[in-house]
């Protein structure tokens, strides 16, 4: 994979998952810039004030204070251009309700079960 994207935003409350995913994204040259935050609230602020303009977002579902689905609700209310931004749910959840909610959400491009791998990256839509 060669730098398909300019900016990738990774939102996950787990430091170890972020470390591993970031290293994978960097070594695969997935994006020119990779921004990581453990706070979905902080991600919403960065998107809202324009400090981050991602082409792709990897979003965890189960996080304290704000879940991935709550992030998507807040994201929907942002007055930013959302066309061209791919959002991949990156989760360890096998809950059929989570999977159904992800397929029903207009912003979700694809649901990915953790861990992210090179093979999964190569097969992303």
Coordinates of N, CA and C in Angstrom, one line a residue:
X1 N 0.9 -1.2 0.0 CA 0.0 0.0 0.0 C 0.9 1.2 0.0
X2 N 0.6 2.2 -0.8 CA 1.4 3.4 -0.9 C 0.6 4.6 -0.7
X3 N 0.7 5.3 0.4 CA 0.1 6.5 0.7 C -1.2 6.9 0.0
X4 N -2.2 6.0 0.2 CA -3.5 6.3 -0.5 C -4.2 7.5 0.0
X5 N -3.9 7.8 1.3 CA -4.6 9.0 1.9 C -3.6 10.0 2.4
X6 N -4.1 11.2 2.5 CA -3.3 12.3 3.0 C -3.3 12.3 4.6
X7 N -4.5 12.3 5.2 CA -4.6 12.3 6.6 C -5.5 11.3 7.2
X8 N -5.0 10.5 8.1 CA -5.7 9.5 8.8 C -5.9 9.9 10.3
X9 N -7.1 9.8 10.8 CA -7.4 10.1 12.2 C -7.8 8.8 12.9
X10 N -7.1 8.4 13.9 CA -7.3 7.2 14.7 C -7.9 7.6 16.0
X11 N -9.1 7.1 16.3 CA -9.7 7.4 17.6 C -10.0 6.1 18.4
X12 N -9.2 5.9 19.4 CA -9.4 4.7 20.2 C -8.9 5.0 21.6
X13 N -9.6 4.6 22.7 CA -9.2 4.9 24.0 C -8.1 4.1 24.6
X14 N -7.7 3.0 23.8 CA -6.7 2.1 24.3 C -5.3 2.4 23.7
X15 N -4.4 2.8 24.6 CA -3.1 3.2 24.2 C -2.3 2.1 23.4
X16 N -2.4 0.9 23.9 CA -1.7 -0.2 23.2 C -2.2 -0.4 21.8
X17 N -3.6 -0.5 21.7 CA -4.2 -0.6 20.4 C -3.8 0.5 19.4
X18 N -3.7 1.8 20.0 CA -3.3 2.9 19.2 C -1.8 2.7 18.7
X19 N -1.0 2.3 19.6 CA 0.4 2.1 19.3 C 0.6 1.1 18.2
X20 N -0.1 0.0 18.3 CA 0.1 -1.1 17.3 C -0.5 -0.7 16.0
X21 N -1.7 -0.1 16.0 CA -2.4 0.3 14.8 C -1.6 1.4 14.1
X22 N -1.1 2.4 14.8 CA -0.3 3.5 14.3 C 0.9 2.9 13.5
X23 N 1.6 2.0 14.2 CA 2.8 1.4 13.6 C 2.5 0.6 12.3
X24 N 1.4 -0.1 12.3 CA 0.9 -0.8 11.1 C 0.6 0.2 10.0
X25 N -0.1 1.3 10.3 CA -0.5 2.3 9.3 C 0.8 3.0 8.8
X26 N 1.7 3.3 9.7 CA 3.0 3.9 9.2 C 3.8 3.0 8.3
X27 N 4.0 1.8 8.8 CA 4.8 0.8 8.0 C 4.2 0.5 6.6
X28 N 2.9 0.6 6.5 CA 2.2 0.3 5.2 C 2.1 1.5 4.4
X29 N 2.6 2.7 4.9 CA 2.5 4.0 4.2 C 1.0 4.2 3.8
X30 N 0.1 4.0 4.7 CA -1.3 4.1 4.5 C -1.7 5.6 4.2
X31 N -1.1 6.5 5.0 CA -1.4 7.9 4.9 C -0.1 8.7 5.1
X32 N -0.1 9.9 4.5 CA 1.0 10.8 4.8 C 1.1 11.2 6.2
X33 N 0.0 11.5 6.8 CA -0.1 12.0 8.2 C -1.1 11.1 9.0
X34 N -0.7 10.7 10.2 CA -1.5 9.9 11.0 C -1.6 10.6 12.4
X35 N -2.9 10.9 12.7 CA -3.2 11.6 13.9 C -3.9 10.7 14.9
X36 N -3.4 10.6 16.1 CA -4.0 9.6 17.0 C -4.6 10.4 18.3
X37 N -5.8 10.0 18.7 CA -6.3 10.6 19.9 C -7.1 9.5 20.7
X38 N -7.0 9.5 22.0 CA -7.7 8.6 22.8 C -9.0 9.1 23.2
X39 N -9.4 10.3 22.8 CA -10.6 11.0 23.2 C -11.5 11.3 22.0
X40 N -12.7 10.7 21.9 CA -13.6 11.1 20.8 C -14.0 12.5 20.9
X41 N -14.1 13.0 22.1 CA -14.5 14.4 22.4 C -13.5 15.3 21.8
X42 N -12.2 15.0 22.0 CA -11.1 15.8 21.4 C -11.2 15.7 19.9
X43 N -11.4 14.6 19.4 CA -11.5 14.4 17.9 C -12.6 15.3 17.3
X44 N -13.8 15.3 18.0 CA -14.9 16.2 17.5 C -14.4 17.7 17.5
X45 N -13.7 18.1 18.6 CA -13.2 19.5 18.6 C -12.2 19.7 17.5
X46 N -11.3 18.8 17.2 CA -10.3 19.0 16.2 C -11.0 19.1 14.8
X47 N -12.0 18.2 14.6 CA -12.8 18.3 13.3 C -13.5 19.6 13.2
X48 N -14.2 20.0 14.3 CA -15.0 21.2 14.3 C -14.2 22.5 14.0
X49 N -13.0 22.6 14.6 CA -12.2 23.8 14.5 C -11.3 23.7 13.3
X50 N -11.3 22.6 12.6 CA -10.5 22.5 11.3 C -9.1 22.2 11.5
X51 N -8.6 21.8 12.7 CA -7.2 21.5 12.9 C -6.9 20.1 12.3
X52 N -7.9 19.3 12.1 CA -7.7 18.0 11.4 C -8.8 17.9 10.3
X53 N -8.3 17.6 9.1 CA -9.1 17.3 8.0 C -8.8 16.0 7.4
X54 N -9.3 14.9 8.0 CA -8.9 13.6 7.6 C -9.6 13.1 6.3
X55 N -8.9 12.2 5.6 CA -9.5 11.5 4.5 C -10.2 10.2 5.0
X56 N -9.6 9.7 6.1 CA -10.1 8.5 6.6 C -10.0 8.5 8.2
X57 N -11.0 7.9 8.8 CA -11.0 7.8 10.3 C -11.2 6.4 10.7
X58 N -10.4 5.9 11.6 CA -10.5 4.6 12.2 C -11.1 4.9 13.6
X59 N -12.3 4.3 13.9 CA -13.0 4.7 15.1 C -13.4 3.4 15.9
X60 N -13.0 3.4 17.2 CA -13.4 2.4 18.1 C -14.8 2.6 18.5
X61 N -15.5 1.5 18.9 CA -16.9 1.6 19.3 C -17.0 1.9 20.8
X62 N -16.4 1.0 21.6 CA -16.5 1.0 23.0 C -15.4 1.8 23.7
X63 N -15.8 3.0 24.1 CA -14.9 3.9 24.7 C -15.7 4.6 25.9
X64 N -15.0 5.0 27.0 CA -15.7 5.6 28.1 C -16.0 7.1 27.7
X65 N -17.0 7.6 28.3 CA -17.5 9.0 28.1 C -18.2 9.2 26.8
X66 N -17.7 8.8 25.7 CA -18.3 8.9 24.4 C -18.0 7.7 23.6
X67 N -19.1 6.9 23.2 CA -18.8 5.7 22.4 C -18.6 6.1 21.0
X68 N -18.2 5.2 20.2 CA -18.1 5.4 18.7 C -19.4 5.9 18.1
X69 N -20.5 5.3 18.5 CA -21.8 5.7 18.0 C -22.2 7.1 18.4
X70 N -21.9 7.4 19.7 CA -22.1 8.8 20.1 C -21.2 9.8 19.4
X71 N -20.0 9.4 19.1 CA -19.1 10.2 18.2 C -19.8 10.5 16.9
X72 N -20.4 9.4 16.3 CA -21.0 9.6 15.0 C -22.2 10.5 15.0
X73 N -22.9 10.5 16.1 CA -24.1 11.4 16.3 C -23.5 12.9 16.4
X74 N -22.4 13.1 17.1 CA -21.8 14.4 17.2 C -21.2 14.8 15.9
X75 N -20.6 13.9 15.2 CA -20.0 14.1 13.9 C -21.1 14.6 12.9
X76 N -22.3 14.0 12.9 CA -23.4 14.3 12.1 C -23.8 15.8 12.2
X77 N -23.6 16.3 13.4 CA -24.0 17.7 13.7 C -23.0 18.7 13.3
X78 N -21.8 18.3 13.0 CA -20.7 19.2 12.6 C -21.0 19.9 11.3
X79 N -20.7 21.1 11.2 CA -20.8 21.9 10.0 C -19.6 21.8 9.2
X80 N -19.2 20.6 8.8 CA -18.0 20.4 8.0 C -18.4 19.6 6.8
X81 N -17.5 19.7 5.7 CA -17.8 18.8 4.6 C -17.4 17.4 4.9
X82 N -18.4 16.5 4.8 CA -18.1 15.1 5.1 C -17.9 14.2 3.9
X83 N -18.2 14.7 2.7 CA -18.0 13.9 1.5 C -16.5 13.6 1.4
X84 N -16.2 12.4 1.0 CA -14.8 12.0 0.8 C -14.1 11.5 2.0
X85 N -14.8 11.5 3.2 CA -14.2 11.0 4.4 C -14.7 9.6 4.6
X86 N -13.8 8.6 4.7 CA -14.2 7.3 5.0 C -14.0 7.0 6.4
X87 N -15.0 6.4 7.0 CA -15.0 6.0 8.5 C -15.0 4.5 8.6
X88 N -14.0 4.0 9.2 CA -14.0 2.5 9.4 C -14.1 2.3 10.9
X89 N -15.1 1.5 11.3 CA -15.2 1.1 12.7 C -14.2 0.1 12.9
X90 N -13.3 0.3 13.9 CA -12.3 -0.7 14.2 C -12.5 -1.1 15.7
X91 N -13.1 -2.3 15.8 CA -13.6 -2.7 17.1 C -13.3 -4.2 17.4
X92 N -13.2 -4.5 18.7 CA -13.2 -5.9 19.1 C -14.5 -6.5 19.3
X93 N -15.6 -5.7 19.1 CA -16.9 -6.2 19.4 C -17.4 -7.2 18.3
X94 N -18.0 -8.2 18.8 CA -18.7 -9.2 18.0 C -20.2 -9.1 18.2
X95 N -20.6 -8.1 18.9 CA -22.1 -7.9 19.2 C -22.8 -7.6 17.9
X96 N -23.8 -8.5 17.5 CA -24.6 -8.3 16.3 C -25.2 -6.9 16.2
X97 N -25.6 -6.4 17.4 CA -26.2 -5.1 17.4 C -25.3 -4.0 16.9
X98 N -24.0 -4.1 17.4 CA -23.0 -3.1 16.9 C -22.8 -3.2 15.4
X99 N -22.7 -4.4 14.9 CA -22.5 -4.6 13.5 C -23.6 -4.1 12.7
X100 N -24.9 -4.4 13.2 CA -26.1 -3.9 12.5 C -26.1 -2.3 12.5
X101 N -25.8 -1.7 13.7 CA -25.8 -0.3 13.7 C -24.7 0.3 12.8
X102 N -23.6 -0.4 12.6 CA -22.6 0.1 11.8 C -23.0 0.1 10.3
X103 N -23.7 -1.0 9.9 CA -24.2 -1.1 8.5 C -25.3 -0.1 8.2
X104 N -26.1 0.2 9.3 CA -27.2 1.2 9.1 C -26.7 2.6 9.1
X105 N -25.5 2.9 9.6 CA -25.0 4.3 9.7 C -24.5 4.8 8.3
X106 N -25.0 5.9 7.9 CA -24.6 6.4 6.6 C -23.1 6.9 6.5
X107 N -22.4 7.0 7.6 CA -21.1 7.5 7.6 C -20.0 6.3 7.6
X108 N -20.5 5.2 8.0 CA -19.6 4.0 8.1 C -19.3 3.4 6.8
X109 N -18.1 3.3 6.4 CA -17.7 2.7 5.2 C -17.5 1.2 5.4
X110 N -17.0 0.8 6.5 CA -16.7 -0.7 6.7 C -16.5 -0.9 8.2
X111 N -16.9 -2.1 8.7 CA -16.7 -2.6 10.0 C -15.5 -3.5 10.0
X112 N -14.5 -3.2 10.9 CA -13.3 -4.1 10.9 C -13.2 -4.6 12.3
X113 N -13.0 -5.9 12.4 CA -12.7 -6.5 13.7 C -11.2 -6.4 14.0
X114 N -10.9 -5.9 15.2 CA -9.5 -5.8 15.7 C -8.9 -7.2 15.8
X115 N -7.6 -7.3 15.5 CA -6.7 -6.2 15.2 C -6.6 -6.0 13.7
X116 N -6.2 -4.7 13.4 CA -6.0 -4.3 12.0 C -4.8 -5.1 11.5
X117 N -4.8 -5.5 10.3 CA -3.7 -6.3 9.7 C -3.4 -5.7 8.3
X118 N -2.2 -6.0 7.8 CA -1.9 -5.6 6.4 C -2.9 -6.1 5.4
X119 N -3.3 -7.3 5.6 CA -4.3 -7.9 4.6 C -5.6 -7.2 4.6
X120 N -6.1 -6.8 5.8 CA -7.3 -6.0 5.9 C -7.1 -4.7 5.2
X121 N -6.0 -4.0 5.5 CA -5.7 -2.7 4.8 C -5.8 -2.8 3.3
X122 N -5.2 -3.9 2.8 CA -5.1 -4.1 1.3 C -6.5 -4.3 0.8
X123 N -7.5 -4.8 1.6 CA -8.8 -5.1 1.1 C -9.8 -4.1 1.4
X124 N -9.4 -3.0 2.0 CA -10.4 -1.9 2.3 C -11.0 -1.3 1.1
X125 N -12.3 -1.0 1.1 CA -12.9 -0.3 0.0 C -12.4 1.1 -0.2

